[in-house]
PDB file of C-alpha atoms in Angstrom:
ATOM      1  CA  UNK A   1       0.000   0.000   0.000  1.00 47.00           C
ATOM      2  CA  UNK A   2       3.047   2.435   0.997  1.00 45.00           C
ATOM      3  CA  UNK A   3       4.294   2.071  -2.479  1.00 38.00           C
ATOM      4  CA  UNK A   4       1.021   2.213  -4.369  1.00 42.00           C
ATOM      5  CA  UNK A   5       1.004   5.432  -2.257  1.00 44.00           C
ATOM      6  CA  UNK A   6       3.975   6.635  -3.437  1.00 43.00           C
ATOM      7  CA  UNK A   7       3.651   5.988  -7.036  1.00 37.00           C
ATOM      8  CA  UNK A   8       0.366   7.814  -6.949  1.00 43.00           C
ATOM      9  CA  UNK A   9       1.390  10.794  -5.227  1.00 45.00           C
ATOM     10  CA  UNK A  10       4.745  11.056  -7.216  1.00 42.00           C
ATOM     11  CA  UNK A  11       3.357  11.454 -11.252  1.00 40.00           C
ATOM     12  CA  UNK A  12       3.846  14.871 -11.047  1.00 41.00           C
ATOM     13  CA  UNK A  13       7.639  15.317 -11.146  1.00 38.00           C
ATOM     14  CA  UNK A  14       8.932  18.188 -13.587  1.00 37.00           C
ATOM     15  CA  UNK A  15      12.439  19.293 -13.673  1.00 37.00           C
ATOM     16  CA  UNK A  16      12.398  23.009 -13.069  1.00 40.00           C
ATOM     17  CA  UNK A  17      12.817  24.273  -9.532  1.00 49.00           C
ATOM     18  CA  UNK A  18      10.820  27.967 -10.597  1.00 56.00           C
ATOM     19  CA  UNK A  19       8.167  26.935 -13.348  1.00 71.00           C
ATOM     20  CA  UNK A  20       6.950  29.076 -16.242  1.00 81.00           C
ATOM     21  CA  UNK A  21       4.425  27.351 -16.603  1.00 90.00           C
ATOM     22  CA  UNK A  22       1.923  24.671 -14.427  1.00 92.00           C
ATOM     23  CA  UNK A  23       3.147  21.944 -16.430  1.00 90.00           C
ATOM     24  CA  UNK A  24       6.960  22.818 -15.010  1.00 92.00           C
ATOM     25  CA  UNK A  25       6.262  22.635 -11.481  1.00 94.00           C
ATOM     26  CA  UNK A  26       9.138  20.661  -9.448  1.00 94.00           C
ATOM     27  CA  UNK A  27       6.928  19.583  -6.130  1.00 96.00           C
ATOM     28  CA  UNK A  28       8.278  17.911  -3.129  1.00 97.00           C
ATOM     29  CA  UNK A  29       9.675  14.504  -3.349  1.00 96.00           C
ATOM     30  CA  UNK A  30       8.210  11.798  -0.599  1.00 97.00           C
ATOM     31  CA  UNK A  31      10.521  11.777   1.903  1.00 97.00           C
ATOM     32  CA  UNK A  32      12.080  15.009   1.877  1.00 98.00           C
ATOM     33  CA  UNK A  33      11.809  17.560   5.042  1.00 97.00           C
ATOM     34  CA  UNK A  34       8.927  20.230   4.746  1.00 97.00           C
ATOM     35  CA  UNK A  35      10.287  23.182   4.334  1.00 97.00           C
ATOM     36  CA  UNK A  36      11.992  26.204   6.886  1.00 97.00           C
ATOM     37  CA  UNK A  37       9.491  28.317   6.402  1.00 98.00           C
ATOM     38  CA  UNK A  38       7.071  31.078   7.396  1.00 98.00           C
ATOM     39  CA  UNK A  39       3.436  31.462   6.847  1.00 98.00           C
ATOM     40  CA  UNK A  40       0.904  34.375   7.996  1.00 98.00           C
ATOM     41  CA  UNK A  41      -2.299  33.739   9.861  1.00 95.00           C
ATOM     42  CA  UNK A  42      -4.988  35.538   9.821  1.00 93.00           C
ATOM     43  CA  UNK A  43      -3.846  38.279  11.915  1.00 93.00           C
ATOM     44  CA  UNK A  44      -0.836  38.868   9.885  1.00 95.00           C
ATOM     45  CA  UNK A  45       1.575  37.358  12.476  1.00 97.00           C
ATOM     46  CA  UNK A  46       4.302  35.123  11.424  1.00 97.00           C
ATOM     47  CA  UNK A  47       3.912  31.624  12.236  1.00 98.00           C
ATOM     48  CA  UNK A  48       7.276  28.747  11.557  1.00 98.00           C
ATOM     49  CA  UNK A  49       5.418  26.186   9.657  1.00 97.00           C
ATOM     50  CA  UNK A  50       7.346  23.222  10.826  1.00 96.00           C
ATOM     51  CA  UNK A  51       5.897  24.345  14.181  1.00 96.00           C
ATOM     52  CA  UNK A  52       2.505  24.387  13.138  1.00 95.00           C
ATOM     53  CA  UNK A  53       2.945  21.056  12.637  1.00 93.00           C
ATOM     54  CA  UNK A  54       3.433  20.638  16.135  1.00 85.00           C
ATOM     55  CA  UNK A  55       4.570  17.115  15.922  1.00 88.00           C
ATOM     56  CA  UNK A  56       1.505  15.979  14.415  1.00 94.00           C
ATOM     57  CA  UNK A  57       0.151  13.470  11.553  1.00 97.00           C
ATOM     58  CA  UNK A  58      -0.775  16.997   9.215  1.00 98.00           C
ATOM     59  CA  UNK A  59      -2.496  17.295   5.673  1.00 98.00           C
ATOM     60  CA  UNK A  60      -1.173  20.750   3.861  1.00 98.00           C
ATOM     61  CA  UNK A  61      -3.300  22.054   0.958  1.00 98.00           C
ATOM     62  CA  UNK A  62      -1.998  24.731  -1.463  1.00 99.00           C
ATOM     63  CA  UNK A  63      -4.903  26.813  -3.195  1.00 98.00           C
ATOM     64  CA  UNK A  64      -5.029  29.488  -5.758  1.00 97.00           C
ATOM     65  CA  UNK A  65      -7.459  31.724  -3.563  1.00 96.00           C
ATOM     66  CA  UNK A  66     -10.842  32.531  -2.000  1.00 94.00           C
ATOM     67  CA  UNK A  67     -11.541  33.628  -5.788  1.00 94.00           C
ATOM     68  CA  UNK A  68     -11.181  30.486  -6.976  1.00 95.00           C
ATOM     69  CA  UNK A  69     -14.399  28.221  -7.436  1.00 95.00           C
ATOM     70  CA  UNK A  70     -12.654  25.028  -7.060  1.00 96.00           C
ATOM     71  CA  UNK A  71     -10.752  25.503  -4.717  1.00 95.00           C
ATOM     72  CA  UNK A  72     -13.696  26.919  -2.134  1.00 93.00           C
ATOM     73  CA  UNK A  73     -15.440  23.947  -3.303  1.00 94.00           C
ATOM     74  CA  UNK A  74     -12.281  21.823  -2.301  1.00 95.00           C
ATOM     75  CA  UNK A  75     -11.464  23.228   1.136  1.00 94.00           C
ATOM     76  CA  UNK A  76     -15.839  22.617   1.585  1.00 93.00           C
ATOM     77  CA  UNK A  77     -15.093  19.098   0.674  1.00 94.00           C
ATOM     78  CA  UNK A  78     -12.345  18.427   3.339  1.00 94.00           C
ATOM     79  CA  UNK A  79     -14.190  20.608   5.680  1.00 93.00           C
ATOM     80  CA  UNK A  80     -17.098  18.275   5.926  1.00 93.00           C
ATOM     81  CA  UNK A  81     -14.262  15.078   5.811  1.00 94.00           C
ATOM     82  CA  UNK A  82     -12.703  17.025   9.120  1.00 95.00           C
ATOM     83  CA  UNK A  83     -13.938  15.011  11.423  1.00 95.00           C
ATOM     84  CA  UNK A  84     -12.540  11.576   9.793  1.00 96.00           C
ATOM     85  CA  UNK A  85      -9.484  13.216   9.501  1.00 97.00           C
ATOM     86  CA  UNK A  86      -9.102  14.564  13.116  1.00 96.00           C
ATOM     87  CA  UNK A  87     -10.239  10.115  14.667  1.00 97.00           C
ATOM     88  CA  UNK A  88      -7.500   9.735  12.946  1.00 96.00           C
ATOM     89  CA  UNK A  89      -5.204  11.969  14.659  1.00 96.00           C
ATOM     90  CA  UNK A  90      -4.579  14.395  11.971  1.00 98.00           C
ATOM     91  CA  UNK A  91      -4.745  18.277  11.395  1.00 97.00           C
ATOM     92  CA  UNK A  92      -5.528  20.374   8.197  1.00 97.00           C
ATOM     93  CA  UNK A  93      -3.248  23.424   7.255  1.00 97.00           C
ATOM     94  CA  UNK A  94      -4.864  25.668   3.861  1.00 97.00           C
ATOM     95  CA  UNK A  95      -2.074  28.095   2.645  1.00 98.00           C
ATOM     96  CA  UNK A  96      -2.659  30.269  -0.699  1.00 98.00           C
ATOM     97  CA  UNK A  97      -1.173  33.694  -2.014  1.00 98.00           C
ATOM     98  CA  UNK A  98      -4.511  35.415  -0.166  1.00 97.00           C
ATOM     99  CA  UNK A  99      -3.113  38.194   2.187  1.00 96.00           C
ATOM    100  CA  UNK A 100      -3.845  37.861   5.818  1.00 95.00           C
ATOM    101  CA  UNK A 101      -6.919  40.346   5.795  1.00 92.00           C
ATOM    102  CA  UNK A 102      -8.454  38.348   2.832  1.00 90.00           C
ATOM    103  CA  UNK A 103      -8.241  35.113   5.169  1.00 90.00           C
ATOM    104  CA  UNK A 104     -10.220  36.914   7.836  1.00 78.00           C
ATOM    105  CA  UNK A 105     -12.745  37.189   5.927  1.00 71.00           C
ATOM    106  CA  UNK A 106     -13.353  33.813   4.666  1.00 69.00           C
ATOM    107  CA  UNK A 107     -12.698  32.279   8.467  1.00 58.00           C
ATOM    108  CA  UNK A 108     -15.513  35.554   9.773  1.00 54.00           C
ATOM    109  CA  UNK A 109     -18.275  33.552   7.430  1.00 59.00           C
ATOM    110  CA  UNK A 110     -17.467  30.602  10.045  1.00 57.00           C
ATOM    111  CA  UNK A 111     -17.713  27.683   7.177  1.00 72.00           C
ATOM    112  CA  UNK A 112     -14.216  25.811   7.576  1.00 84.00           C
ATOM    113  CA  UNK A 113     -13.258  24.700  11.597  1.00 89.00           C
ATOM    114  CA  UNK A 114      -9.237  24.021  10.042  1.00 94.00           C
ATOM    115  CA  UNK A 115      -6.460  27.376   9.670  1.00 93.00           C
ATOM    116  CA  UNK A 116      -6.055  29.364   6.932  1.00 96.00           C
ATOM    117  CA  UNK A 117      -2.936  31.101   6.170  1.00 98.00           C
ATOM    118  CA  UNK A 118      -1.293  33.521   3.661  1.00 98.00           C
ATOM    119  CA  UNK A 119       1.738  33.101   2.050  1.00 98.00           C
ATOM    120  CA  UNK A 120       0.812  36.005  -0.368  1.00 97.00           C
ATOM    121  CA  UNK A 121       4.813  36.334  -0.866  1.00 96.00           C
ATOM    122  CA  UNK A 122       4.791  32.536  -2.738  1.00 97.00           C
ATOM    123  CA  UNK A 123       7.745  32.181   0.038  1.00 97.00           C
ATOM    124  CA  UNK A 124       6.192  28.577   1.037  1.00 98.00           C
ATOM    125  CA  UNK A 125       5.022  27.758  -2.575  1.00 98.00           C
ATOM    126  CA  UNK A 126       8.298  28.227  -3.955  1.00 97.00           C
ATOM    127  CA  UNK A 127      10.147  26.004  -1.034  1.00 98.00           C
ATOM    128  CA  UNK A 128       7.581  23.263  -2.092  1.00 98.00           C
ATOM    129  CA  UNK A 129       8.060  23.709  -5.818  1.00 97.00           C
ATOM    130  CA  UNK A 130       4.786  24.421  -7.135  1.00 98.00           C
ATOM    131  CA  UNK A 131       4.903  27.906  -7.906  1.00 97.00           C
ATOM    132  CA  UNK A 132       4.541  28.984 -11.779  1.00 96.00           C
ATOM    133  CA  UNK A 133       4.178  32.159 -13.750  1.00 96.00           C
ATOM    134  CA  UNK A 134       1.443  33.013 -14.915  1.00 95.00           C
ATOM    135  CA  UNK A 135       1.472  34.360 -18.560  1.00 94.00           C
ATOM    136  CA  UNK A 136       0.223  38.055 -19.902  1.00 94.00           C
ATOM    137  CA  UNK A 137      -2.909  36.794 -21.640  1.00 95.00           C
ATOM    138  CA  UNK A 138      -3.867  34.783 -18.413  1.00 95.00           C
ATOM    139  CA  UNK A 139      -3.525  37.880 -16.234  1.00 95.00           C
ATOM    140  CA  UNK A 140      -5.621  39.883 -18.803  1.00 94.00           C
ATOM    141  CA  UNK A 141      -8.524  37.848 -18.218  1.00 96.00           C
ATOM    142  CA  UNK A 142      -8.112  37.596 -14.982  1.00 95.00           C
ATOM    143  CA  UNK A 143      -8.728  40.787 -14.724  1.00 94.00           C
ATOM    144  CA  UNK A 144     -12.210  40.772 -16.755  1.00 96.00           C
ATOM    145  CA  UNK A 145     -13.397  38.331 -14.407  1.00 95.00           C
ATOM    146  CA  UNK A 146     -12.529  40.759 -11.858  1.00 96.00           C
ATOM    147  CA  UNK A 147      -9.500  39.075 -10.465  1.00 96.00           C
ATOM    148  CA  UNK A 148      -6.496  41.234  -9.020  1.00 95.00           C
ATOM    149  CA  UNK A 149      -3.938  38.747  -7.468  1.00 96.00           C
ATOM    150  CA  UNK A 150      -1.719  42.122  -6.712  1.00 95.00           C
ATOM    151  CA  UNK A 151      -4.843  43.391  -4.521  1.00 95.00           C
ATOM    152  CA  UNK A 152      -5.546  40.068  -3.281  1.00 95.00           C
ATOM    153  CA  UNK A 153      -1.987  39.186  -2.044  1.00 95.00           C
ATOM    154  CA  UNK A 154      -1.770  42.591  -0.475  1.00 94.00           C
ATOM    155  CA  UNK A 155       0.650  43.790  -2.948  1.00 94.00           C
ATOM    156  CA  UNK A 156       3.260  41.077  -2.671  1.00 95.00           C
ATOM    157  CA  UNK A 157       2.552  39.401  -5.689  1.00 94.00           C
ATOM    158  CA  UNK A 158       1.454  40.044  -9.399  1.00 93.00           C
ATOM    159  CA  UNK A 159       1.759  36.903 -11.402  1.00 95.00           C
ATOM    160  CA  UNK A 160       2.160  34.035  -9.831  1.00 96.00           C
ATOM    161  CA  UNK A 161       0.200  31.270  -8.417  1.00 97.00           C
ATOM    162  CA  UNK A 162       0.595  27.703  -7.004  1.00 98.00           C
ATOM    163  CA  UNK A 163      -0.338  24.668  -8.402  1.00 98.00           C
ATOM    164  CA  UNK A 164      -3.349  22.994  -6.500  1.00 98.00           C
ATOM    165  CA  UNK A 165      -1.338  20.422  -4.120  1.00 98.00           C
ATOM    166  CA  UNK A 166      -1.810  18.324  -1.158  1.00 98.00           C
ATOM    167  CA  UNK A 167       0.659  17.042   1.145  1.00 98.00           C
ATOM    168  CA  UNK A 168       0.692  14.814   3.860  1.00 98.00           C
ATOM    169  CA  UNK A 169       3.339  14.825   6.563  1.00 98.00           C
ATOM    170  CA  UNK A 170       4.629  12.860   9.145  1.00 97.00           C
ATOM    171  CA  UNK A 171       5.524  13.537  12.603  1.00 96.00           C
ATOM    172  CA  UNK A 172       9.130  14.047  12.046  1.00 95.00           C
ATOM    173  CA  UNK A 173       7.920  16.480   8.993  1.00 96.00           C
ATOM    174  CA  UNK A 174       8.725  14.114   6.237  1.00 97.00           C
ATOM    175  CA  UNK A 175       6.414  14.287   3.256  1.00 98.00           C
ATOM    176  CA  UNK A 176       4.825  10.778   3.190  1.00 98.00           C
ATOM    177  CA  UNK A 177       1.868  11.670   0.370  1.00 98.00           C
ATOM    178  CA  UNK A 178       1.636  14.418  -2.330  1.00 97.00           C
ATOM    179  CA  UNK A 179      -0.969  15.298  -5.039  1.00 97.00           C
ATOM    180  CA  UNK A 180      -0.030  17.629  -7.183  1.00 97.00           C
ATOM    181  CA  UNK A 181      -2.339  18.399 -10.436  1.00 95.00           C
ATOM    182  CA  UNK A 182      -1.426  21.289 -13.218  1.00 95.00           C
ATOM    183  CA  UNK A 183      -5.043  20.965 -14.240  1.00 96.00           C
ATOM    184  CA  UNK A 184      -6.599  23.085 -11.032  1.00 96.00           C
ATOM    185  CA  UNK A 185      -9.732  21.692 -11.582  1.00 96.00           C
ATOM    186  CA  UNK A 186      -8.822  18.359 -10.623  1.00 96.00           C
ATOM    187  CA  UNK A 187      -8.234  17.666  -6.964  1.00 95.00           C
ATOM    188  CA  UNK A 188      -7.541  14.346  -4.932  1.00 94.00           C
ATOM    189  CA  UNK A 189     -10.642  12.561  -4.429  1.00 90.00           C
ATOM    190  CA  UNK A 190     -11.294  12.582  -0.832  1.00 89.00           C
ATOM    191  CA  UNK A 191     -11.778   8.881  -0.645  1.00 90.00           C
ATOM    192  CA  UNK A 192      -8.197   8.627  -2.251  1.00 93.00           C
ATOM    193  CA  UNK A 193      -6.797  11.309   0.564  1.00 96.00           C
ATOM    194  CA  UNK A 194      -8.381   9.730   3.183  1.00 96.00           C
ATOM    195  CA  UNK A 195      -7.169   6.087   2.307  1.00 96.00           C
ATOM    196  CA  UNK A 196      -3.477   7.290   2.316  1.00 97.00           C
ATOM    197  CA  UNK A 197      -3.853   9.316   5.497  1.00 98.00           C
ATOM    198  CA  UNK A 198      -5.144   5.976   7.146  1.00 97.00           C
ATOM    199  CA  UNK A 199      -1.990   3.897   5.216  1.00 97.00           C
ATOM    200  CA  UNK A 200       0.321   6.550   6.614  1.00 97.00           C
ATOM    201  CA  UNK A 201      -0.802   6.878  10.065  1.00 93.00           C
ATOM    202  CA  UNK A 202      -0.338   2.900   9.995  1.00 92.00           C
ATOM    203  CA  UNK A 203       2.768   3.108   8.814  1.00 89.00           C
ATOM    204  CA  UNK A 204       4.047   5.999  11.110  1.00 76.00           C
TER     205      UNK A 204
END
């Protein structure tokens, strides 16, 4: 089962480290450490994300923004798994390019119980290698759909986004799972997820 995991989670591997393009993205390997780095809560503070983790069985999901329909749809969908998740011993982390005053707003409405937090710099993103560039005709419409990731991310970012991705980590903050899809609107069943979050907790 570990390695049926691991051949799953590991069929998107692309050789750039800083992607052009979604289909470049270099994500993660299983078994590598998760990143030294920080994320922003909702308040705007700093927080370590290796000690969010808090040595603790933890599912990390990348998403574009509160704009995006999938992805609210997404985050809805593991909301209402929560609860399997947390028997199991698990927490769920969200990060996305969102600034910390566009998370408070989503987390005011009171519809997902797991954290939200910004990484509106694509510091995180990058150290996971699934941020790409996004090209000038994509921004344009963007922007007719009334889209401003500048605005959104507070200023600290104009064309860049991450690649829908989920992550599973251990404990000791080893990646043990990863799903990451250039297509954004497909996402990891939740059946799928929680199969390998039972497999891993098994395991680990």
């Amino acid at each position: 089962m570990k390695l049926a995991i691991a051949f799953i989670a590991s069929f998107f591997t692309f050789a750039s480290a800083h992607a052009r393009t979604a289909d470049e993205v270099s994500p993660l390997l299983i078994g590598q450490s998760v990143p030294k780095v920080d994320v922003s809560d909702e308040s705007g503070t700093k927080q370590f994300l290796p000690s969010l983790l808090k040595g603790k069985h933890s599912v990390i999901v990348f998403y574009r923004g509160g704009w995006c329909p999938y992805c609210n749809t997404h985050l809805q969908e593991l909301a209402e798994a929560e609860s399997a998740f947390l028997e199991l011993g698990y927490q769920i982390i969200a990060i996305s390019p969102d600034s910390p005053e566009m998370l408070s707003s989503i987390e005011k409405d009171g519809e997902l119980n797991y954290k939200l937090y910004s990484d509106s710099g694509l510091t995180a993103t990058e150290a996971f290698g699934i941020d790409f560039n996004l090209s000038k005709a994509t921004l344009l419409k963007y922007r007719g759909f009334g889209i401003n990731l500048e605005k959104n991310s507070g200023g600290k970012n104009k064309d860049r986004l991450p690649v829908p991705a989920v992550f599973i980590v251990t404990p000791n903050n080893k990646i043990a799972f990863s799903y990451v899809n250039p297509d954004y609107k497909a996402r990891v069943p939740g059946n799928l997820l929680l199969a390998a979050a039972k497999a891993i907790k098994e395991a680990n």
